[in-house]
CSV table of C-alpha atoms in Angstrom, one decimal:
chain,number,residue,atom,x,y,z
A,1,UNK,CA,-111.7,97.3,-48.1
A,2,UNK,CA,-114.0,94.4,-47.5
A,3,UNK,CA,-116.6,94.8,-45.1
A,4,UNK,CA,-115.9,94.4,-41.2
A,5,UNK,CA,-118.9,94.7,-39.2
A,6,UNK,CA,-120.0,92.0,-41.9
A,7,UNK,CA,-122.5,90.5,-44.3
A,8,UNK,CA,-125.7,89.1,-45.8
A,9,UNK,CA,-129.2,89.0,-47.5
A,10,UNK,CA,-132.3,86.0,-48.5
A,11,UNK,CA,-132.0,82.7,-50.5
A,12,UNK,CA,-133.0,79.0,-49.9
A,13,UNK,CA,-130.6,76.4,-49.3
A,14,UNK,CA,-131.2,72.9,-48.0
A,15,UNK,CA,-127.7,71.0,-47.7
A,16,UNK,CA,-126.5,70.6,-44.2
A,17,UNK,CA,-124.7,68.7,-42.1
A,18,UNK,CA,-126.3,66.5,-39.6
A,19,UNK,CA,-125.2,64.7,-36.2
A,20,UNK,CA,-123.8,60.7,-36.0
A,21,UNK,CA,-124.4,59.3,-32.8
A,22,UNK,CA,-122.1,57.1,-30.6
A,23,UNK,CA,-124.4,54.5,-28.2
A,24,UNK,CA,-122.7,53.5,-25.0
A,25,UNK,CA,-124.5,51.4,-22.1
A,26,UNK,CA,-124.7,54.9,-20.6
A,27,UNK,CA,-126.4,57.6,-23.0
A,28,UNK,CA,-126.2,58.5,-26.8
A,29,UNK,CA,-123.6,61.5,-27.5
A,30,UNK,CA,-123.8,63.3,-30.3
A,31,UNK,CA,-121.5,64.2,-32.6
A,32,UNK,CA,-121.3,66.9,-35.6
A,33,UNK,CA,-120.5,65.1,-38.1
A,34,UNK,CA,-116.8,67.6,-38.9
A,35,UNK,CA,-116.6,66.0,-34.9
A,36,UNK,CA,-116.8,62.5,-36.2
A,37,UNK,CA,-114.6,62.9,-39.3
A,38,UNK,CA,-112.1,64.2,-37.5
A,39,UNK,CA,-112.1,61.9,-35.1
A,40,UNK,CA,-112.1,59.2,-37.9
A,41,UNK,CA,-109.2,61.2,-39.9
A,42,UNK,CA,-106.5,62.0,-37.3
A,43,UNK,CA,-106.4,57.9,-36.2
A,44,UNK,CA,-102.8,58.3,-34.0
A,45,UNK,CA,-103.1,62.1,-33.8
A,46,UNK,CA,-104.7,64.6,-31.6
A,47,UNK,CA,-108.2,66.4,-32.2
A,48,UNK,CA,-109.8,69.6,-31.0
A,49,UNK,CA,-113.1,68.9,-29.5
A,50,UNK,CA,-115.4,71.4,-27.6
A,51,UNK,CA,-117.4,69.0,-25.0
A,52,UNK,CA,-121.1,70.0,-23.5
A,53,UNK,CA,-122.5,68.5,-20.9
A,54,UNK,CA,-126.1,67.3,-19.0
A,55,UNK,CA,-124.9,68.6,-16.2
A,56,UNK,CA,-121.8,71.4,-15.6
A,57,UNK,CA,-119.3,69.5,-15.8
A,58,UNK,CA,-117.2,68.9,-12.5
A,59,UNK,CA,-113.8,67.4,-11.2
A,60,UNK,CA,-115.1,63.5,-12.4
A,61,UNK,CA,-115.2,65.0,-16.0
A,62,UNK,CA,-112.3,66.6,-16.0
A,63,UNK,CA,-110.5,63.1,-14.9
A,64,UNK,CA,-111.8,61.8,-17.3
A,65,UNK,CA,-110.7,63.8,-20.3
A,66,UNK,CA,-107.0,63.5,-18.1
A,67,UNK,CA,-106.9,59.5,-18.0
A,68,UNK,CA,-107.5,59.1,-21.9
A,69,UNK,CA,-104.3,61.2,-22.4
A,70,UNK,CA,-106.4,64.7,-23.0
A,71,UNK,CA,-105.7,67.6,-22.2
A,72,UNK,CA,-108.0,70.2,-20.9
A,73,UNK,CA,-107.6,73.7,-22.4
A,74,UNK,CA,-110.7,75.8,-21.4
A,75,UNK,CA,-113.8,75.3,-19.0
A,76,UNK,CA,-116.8,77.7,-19.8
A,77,UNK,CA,-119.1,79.7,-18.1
A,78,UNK,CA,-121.7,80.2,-20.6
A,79,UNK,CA,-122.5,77.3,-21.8
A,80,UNK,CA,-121.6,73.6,-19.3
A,81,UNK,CA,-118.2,72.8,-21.5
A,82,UNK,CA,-114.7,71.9,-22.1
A,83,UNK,CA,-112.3,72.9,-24.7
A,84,UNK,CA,-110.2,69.6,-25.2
A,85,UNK,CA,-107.4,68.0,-27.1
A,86,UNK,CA,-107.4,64.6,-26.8
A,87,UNK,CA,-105.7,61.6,-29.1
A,88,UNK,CA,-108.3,60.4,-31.5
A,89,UNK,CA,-108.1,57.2,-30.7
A,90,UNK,CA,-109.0,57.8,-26.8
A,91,UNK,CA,-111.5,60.3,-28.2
A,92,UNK,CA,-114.4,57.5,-28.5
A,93,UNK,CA,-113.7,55.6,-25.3
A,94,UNK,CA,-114.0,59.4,-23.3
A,95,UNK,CA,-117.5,59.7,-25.4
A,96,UNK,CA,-118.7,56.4,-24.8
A,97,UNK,CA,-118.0,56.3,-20.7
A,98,UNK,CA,-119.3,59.6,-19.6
A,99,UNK,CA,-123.0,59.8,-19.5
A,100,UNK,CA,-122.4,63.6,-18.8
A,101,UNK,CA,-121.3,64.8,-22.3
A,102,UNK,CA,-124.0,65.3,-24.6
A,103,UNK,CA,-122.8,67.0,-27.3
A,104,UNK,CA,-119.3,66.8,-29.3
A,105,UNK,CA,-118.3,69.8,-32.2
A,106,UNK,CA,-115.1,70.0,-33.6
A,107,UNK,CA,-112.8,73.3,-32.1
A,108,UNK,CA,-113.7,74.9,-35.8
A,109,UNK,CA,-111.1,77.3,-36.7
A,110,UNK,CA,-112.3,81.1,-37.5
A,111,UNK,CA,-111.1,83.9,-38.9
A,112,UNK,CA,-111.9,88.2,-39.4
A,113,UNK,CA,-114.4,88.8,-41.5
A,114,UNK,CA,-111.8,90.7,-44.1
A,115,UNK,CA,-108.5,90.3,-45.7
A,116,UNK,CA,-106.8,93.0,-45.3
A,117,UNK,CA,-107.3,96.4,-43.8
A,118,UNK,CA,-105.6,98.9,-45.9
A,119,UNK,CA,-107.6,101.8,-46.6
A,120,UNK,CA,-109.0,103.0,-49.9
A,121,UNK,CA,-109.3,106.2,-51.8
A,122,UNK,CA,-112.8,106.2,-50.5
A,123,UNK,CA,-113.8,108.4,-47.4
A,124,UNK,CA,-116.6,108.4,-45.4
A,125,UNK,CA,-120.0,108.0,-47.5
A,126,UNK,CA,-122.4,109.2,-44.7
A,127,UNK,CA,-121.4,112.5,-43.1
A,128,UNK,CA,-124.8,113.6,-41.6
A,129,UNK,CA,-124.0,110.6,-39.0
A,130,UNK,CA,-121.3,113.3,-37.7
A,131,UNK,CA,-124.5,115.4,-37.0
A,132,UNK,CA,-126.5,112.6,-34.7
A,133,UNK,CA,-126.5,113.7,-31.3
A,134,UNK,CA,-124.8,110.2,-30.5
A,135,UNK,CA,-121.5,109.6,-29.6
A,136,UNK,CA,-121.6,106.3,-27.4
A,137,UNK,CA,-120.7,108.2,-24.4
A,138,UNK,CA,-121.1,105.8,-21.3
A,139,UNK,CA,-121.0,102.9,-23.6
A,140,UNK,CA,-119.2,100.2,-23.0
A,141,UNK,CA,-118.1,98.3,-26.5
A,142,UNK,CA,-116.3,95.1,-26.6
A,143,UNK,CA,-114.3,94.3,-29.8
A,144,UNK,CA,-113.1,90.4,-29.9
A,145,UNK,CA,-111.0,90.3,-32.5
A,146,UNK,CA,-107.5,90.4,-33.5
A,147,UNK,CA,-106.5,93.1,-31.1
A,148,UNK,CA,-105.9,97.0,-31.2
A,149,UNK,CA,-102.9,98.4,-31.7
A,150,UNK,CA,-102.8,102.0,-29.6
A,151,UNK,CA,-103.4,104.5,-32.6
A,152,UNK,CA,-103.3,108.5,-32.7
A,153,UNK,CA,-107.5,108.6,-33.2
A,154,UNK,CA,-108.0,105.6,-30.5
A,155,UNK,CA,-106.3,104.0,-27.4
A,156,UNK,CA,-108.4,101.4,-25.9
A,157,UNK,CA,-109.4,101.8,-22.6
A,158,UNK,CA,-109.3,98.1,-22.0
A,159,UNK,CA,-106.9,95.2,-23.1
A,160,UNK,CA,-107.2,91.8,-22.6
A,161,UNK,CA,-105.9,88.7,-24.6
A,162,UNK,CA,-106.7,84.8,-24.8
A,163,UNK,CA,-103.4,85.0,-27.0
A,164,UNK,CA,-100.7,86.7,-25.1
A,165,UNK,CA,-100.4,90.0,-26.2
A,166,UNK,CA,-102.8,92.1,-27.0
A,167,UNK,CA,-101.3,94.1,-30.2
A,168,UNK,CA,-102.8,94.1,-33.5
A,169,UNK,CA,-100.2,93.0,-36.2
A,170,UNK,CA,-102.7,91.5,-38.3
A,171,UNK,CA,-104.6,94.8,-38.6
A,172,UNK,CA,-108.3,93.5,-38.4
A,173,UNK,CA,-108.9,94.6,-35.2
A,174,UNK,CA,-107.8,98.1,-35.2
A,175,UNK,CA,-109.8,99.1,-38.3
A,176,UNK,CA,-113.0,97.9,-36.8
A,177,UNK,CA,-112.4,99.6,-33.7
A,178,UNK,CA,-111.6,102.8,-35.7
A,179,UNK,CA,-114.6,102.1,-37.4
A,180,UNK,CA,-116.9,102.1,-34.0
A,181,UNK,CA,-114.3,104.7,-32.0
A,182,UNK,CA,-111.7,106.6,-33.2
A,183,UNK,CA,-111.7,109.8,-32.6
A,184,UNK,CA,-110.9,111.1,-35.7
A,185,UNK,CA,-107.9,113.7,-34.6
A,186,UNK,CA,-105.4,112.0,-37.4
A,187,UNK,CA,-107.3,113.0,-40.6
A,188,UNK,CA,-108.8,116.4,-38.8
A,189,UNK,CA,-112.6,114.8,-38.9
A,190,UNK,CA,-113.4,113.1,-41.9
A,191,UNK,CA,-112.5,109.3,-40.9
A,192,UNK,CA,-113.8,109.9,-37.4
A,193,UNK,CA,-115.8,106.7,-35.9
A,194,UNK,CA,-119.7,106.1,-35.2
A,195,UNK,CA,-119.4,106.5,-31.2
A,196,UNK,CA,-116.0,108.2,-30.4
A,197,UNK,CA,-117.0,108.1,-27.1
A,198,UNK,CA,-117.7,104.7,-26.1
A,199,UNK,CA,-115.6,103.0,-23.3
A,200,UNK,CA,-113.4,100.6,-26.0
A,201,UNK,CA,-112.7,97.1,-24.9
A,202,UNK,CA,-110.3,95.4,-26.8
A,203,UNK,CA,-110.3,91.3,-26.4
A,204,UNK,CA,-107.9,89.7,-28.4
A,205,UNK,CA,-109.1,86.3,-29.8
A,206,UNK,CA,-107.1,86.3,-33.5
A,207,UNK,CA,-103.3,85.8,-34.3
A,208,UNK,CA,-101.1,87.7,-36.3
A,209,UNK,CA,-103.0,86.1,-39.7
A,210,UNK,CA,-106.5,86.6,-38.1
A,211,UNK,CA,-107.2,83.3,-37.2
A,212,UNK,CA,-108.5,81.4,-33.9
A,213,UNK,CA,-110.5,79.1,-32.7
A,214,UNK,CA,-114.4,79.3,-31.7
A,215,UNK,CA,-113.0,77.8,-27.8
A,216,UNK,CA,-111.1,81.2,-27.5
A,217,UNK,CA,-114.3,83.1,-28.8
A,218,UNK,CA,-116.6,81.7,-26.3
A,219,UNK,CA,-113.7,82.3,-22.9
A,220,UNK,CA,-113.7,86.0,-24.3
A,221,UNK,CA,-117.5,85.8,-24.6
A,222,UNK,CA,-116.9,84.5,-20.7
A,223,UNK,CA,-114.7,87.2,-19.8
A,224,UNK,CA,-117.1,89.7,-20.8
A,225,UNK,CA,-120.2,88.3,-19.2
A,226,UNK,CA,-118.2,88.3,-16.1
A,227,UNK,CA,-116.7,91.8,-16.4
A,228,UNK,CA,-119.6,93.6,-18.3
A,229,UNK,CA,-120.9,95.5,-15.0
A,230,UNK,CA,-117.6,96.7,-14.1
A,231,UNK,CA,-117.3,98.2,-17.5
A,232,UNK,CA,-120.5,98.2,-18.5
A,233,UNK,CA,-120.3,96.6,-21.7
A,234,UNK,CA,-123.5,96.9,-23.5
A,235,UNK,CA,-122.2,96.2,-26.7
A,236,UNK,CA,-119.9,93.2,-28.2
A,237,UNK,CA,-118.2,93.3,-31.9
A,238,UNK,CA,-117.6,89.7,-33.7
A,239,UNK,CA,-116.4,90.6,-37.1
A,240,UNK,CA,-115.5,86.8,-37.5
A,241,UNK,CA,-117.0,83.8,-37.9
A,242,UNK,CA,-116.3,79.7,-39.3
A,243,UNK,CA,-118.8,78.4,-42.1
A,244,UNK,CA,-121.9,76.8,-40.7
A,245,UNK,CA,-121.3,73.1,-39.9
A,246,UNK,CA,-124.0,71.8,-37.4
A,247,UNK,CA,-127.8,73.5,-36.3
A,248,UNK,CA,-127.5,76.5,-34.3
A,249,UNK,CA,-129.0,75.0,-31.2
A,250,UNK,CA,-125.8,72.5,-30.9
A,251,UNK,CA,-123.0,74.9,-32.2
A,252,UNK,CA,-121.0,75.7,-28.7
A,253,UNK,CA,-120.4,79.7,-30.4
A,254,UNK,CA,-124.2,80.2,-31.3
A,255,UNK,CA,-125.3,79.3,-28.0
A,256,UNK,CA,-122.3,81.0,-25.8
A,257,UNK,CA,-123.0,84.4,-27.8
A,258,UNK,CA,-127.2,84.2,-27.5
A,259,UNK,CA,-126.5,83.3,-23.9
A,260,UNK,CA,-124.2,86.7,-23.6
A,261,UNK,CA,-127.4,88.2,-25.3
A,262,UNK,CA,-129.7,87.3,-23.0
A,263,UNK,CA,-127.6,88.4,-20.1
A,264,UNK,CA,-128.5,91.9,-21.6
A,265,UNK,CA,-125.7,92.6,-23.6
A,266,UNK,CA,-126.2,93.3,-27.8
A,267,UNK,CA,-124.2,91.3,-29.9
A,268,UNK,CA,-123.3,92.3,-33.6
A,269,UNK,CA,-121.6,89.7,-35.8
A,270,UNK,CA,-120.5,89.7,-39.4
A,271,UNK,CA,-122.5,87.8,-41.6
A,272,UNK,CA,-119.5,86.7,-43.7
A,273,UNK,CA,-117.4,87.6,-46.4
A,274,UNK,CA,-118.7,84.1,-48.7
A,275,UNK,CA,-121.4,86.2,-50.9
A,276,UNK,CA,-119.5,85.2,-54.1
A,277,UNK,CA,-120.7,81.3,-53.0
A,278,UNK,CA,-124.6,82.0,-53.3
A,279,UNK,CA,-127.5,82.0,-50.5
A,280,UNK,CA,-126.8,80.2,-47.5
A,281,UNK,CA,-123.3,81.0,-46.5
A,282,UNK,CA,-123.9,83.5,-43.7
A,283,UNK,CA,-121.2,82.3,-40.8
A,284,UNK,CA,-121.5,81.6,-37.4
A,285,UNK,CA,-122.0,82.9,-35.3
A,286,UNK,CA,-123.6,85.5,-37.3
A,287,UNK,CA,-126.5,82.4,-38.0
A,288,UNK,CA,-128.5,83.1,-34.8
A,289,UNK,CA,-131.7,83.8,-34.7
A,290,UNK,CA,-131.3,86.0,-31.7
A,291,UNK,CA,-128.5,88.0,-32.1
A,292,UNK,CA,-127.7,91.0,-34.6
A,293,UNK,CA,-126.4,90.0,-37.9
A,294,UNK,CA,-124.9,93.1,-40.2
A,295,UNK,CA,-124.2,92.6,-43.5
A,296,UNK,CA,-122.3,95.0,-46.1
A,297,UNK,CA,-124.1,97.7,-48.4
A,298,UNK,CA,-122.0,99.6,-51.5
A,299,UNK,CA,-122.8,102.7,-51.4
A,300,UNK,CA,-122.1,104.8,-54.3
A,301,UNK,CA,-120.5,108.1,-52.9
A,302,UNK,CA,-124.0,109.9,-54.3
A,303,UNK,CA,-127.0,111.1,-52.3
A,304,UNK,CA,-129.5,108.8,-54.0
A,305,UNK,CA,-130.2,105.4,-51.1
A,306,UNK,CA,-132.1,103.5,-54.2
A,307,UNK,CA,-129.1,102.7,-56.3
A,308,UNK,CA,-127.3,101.1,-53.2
A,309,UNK,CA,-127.0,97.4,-53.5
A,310,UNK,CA,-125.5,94.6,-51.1
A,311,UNK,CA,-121.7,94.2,-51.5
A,312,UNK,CA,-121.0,91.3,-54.3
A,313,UNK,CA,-118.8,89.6,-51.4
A,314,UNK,CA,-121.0,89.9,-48.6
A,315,UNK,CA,-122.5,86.4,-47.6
A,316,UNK,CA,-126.6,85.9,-48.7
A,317,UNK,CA,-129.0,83.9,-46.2
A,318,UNK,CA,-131.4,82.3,-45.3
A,319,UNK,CA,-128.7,80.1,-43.1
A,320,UNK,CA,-127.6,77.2,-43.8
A,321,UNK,CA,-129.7,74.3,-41.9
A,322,UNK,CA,-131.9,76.9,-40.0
A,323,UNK,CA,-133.1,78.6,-42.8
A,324,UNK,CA,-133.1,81.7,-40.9
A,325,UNK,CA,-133.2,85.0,-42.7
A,326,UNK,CA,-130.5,86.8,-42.0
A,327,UNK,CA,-128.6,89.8,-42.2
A,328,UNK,CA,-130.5,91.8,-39.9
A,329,UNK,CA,-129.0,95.2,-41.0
A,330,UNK,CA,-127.1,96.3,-43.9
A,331,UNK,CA,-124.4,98.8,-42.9
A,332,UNK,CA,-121.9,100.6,-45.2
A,333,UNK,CA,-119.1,98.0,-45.5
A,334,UNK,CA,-117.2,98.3,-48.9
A,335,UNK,CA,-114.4,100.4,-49.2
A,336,UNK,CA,-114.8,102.3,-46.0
A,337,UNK,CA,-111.6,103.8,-44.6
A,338,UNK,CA,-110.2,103.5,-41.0
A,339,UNK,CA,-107.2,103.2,-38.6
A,340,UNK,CA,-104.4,101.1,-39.8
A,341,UNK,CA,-102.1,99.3,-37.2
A,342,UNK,CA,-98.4,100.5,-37.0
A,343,UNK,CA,-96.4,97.5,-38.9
A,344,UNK,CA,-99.7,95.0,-39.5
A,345,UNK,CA,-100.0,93.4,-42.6
């Protein structure tokens, strides 16, 4: 089972992707450059842009992503944006007469930070965590991912969905919540979870082949800055992530999950399943620098931590542009056994 709370280690890497710039009479946008090509590809069709602003954006910007044929799918909280689709062709005249927008990235597409989520013949490789004296009671733990299924060792206590319902048929999302909660009742102990008695949110982001898009990251990132009193989520999950295509300070995922963070809440990403690649493929928004960034560790079923080594598949930093070291933490992440979703894949 490939890792699922994630991925990474050290490296240098110096490719990148930079910004192009549109000039207008009114102010210089910038665009990533997957923003541009996109643009530049689709001619007649539509793209999906995520749009940040000077200023939060108001009812004037919204008109004007209406009268060049776009359509407005999200507005943030987090960060002053718009998720839009809009024809390419109108795409450049929207940049060019709103001073407001100052930043343009492409809606990247993401996906779970595994393939699959059938178990192995490998149990649980650190028992004496069953003798910690921590359970997660009182903890509220958001998982946005591909939703979670209800499940004989877990039922979340919470369910919400950015894409209707909030099942898991992939099966991505209950393993990693059986991984931080299940109870453990099924198997009589031995595949029990790390805090069995956290307060499990469950915030559907992924379809039925765990993929999505980083706009319906950042409106669940929204949802649980805006709900994380009531629930007192102190904890959010992101075992997902989209290669790293523009600096961290401009990518609309990196800075809606650091501005969660600094509202007090921890955030734990995956640094990627791309290890096989080289150094610098550690995903975002696992790439930064503020957040908590787990990669995967083998661990060898014996009693001896020297001969443990980072998972082959589990993606190396320093990041890619930042040349930030990442992962953070190394966490058992190959083969690791957990709850599997009635009738996923």
């Amino acid at each position: 089972m490939n890792n699922l709370l994630t991925k990474l280690s050290v490296g240098l890497l110096t490719l990148g992707l930079a910004s192009a710039t549109i000039t207008s009479h009114a102010a210089d946008v910038r665009l990533s450059e997957r923003a541009q090509a996109a643009i530049a590809a689709k001619d007649g069709e539509k793209v999906k842009l995520i749009l940040t602003y000077r200023q939060p954006p108001g009812l004037s910007d919204e008109d004007d992503i209406k009268g060049n044929a776009g359509k407005l799918h999200r507005s943030f909280r987090l960060i002053p944006g718009h998720a839009i689709e809009i024809p390419a062709k109108a795409a450049e005249k929207l940049l060019q007469n709103n001073p407001n927008i100052a930043h343009v990235s492409l809606d990247e597409p993401l996906t779970a930070a595994s393939t699959t989520s059938l178990p192995t013949p490998v149990g649980h490789g650190y028992p004496e965590l069953f003798n910690l004296p921590y359970t997660g009671a009182g903890v509220g733990v958001a998982v946005i991912d591909s939703g979670v299924k209800s499940h004989p060792d877990l039922k979340p206590n919470v369910s919400v969905s950015f894409l209707g319902k909030t099942d898991d048929k992939y099966g991505h999302g209950n393993h990693v919540a059986g991984i931080i909660a299940g109870n453990g009742k099924h198997s009589e102990g031995p595949y029990r979870g790390v805090a069995p008695d956290a307060y499990m949110i469950n915030v559907r982001v992924l379809d039925d082949q765990g993929v999505g898009l980083a706009s319906d990251v950042i409106a669940a990132l929204d949802w649980v800055l805006l709900n994380k009193d009531q629930y007192d989520i102190r904890v959010v999950n992101l075992s997902l992530g989209h290669p790293v295509v523009e600096p961290a300070a401009t990518d609309p995922l990196v800075q809606a999950v650091e501005a969660v963070w600094d509202a007090g809440v921890v955030v734990v990403a995956s640094a990627g399943n791309a290890g096989h690649d080289g150094y610098g493929t550690i995903t975002s928004p696992g790439n930064s620098s503020k957040i908590m960034t787990v990669g995967s560790l083998t661990h060898w079923g014996d009693e001896d931590p020297m001969n443990d080594i980072i998972s082959t598949y589990s993606s190396r930093g320093p990041t890619l542009l930042d040349h930030v070291v990442k992962p953070d933490l190394l966490a058992p992440g190959n083969r690791v056994i957990s709850l599997k979703a009635k009738d996923a894949y």
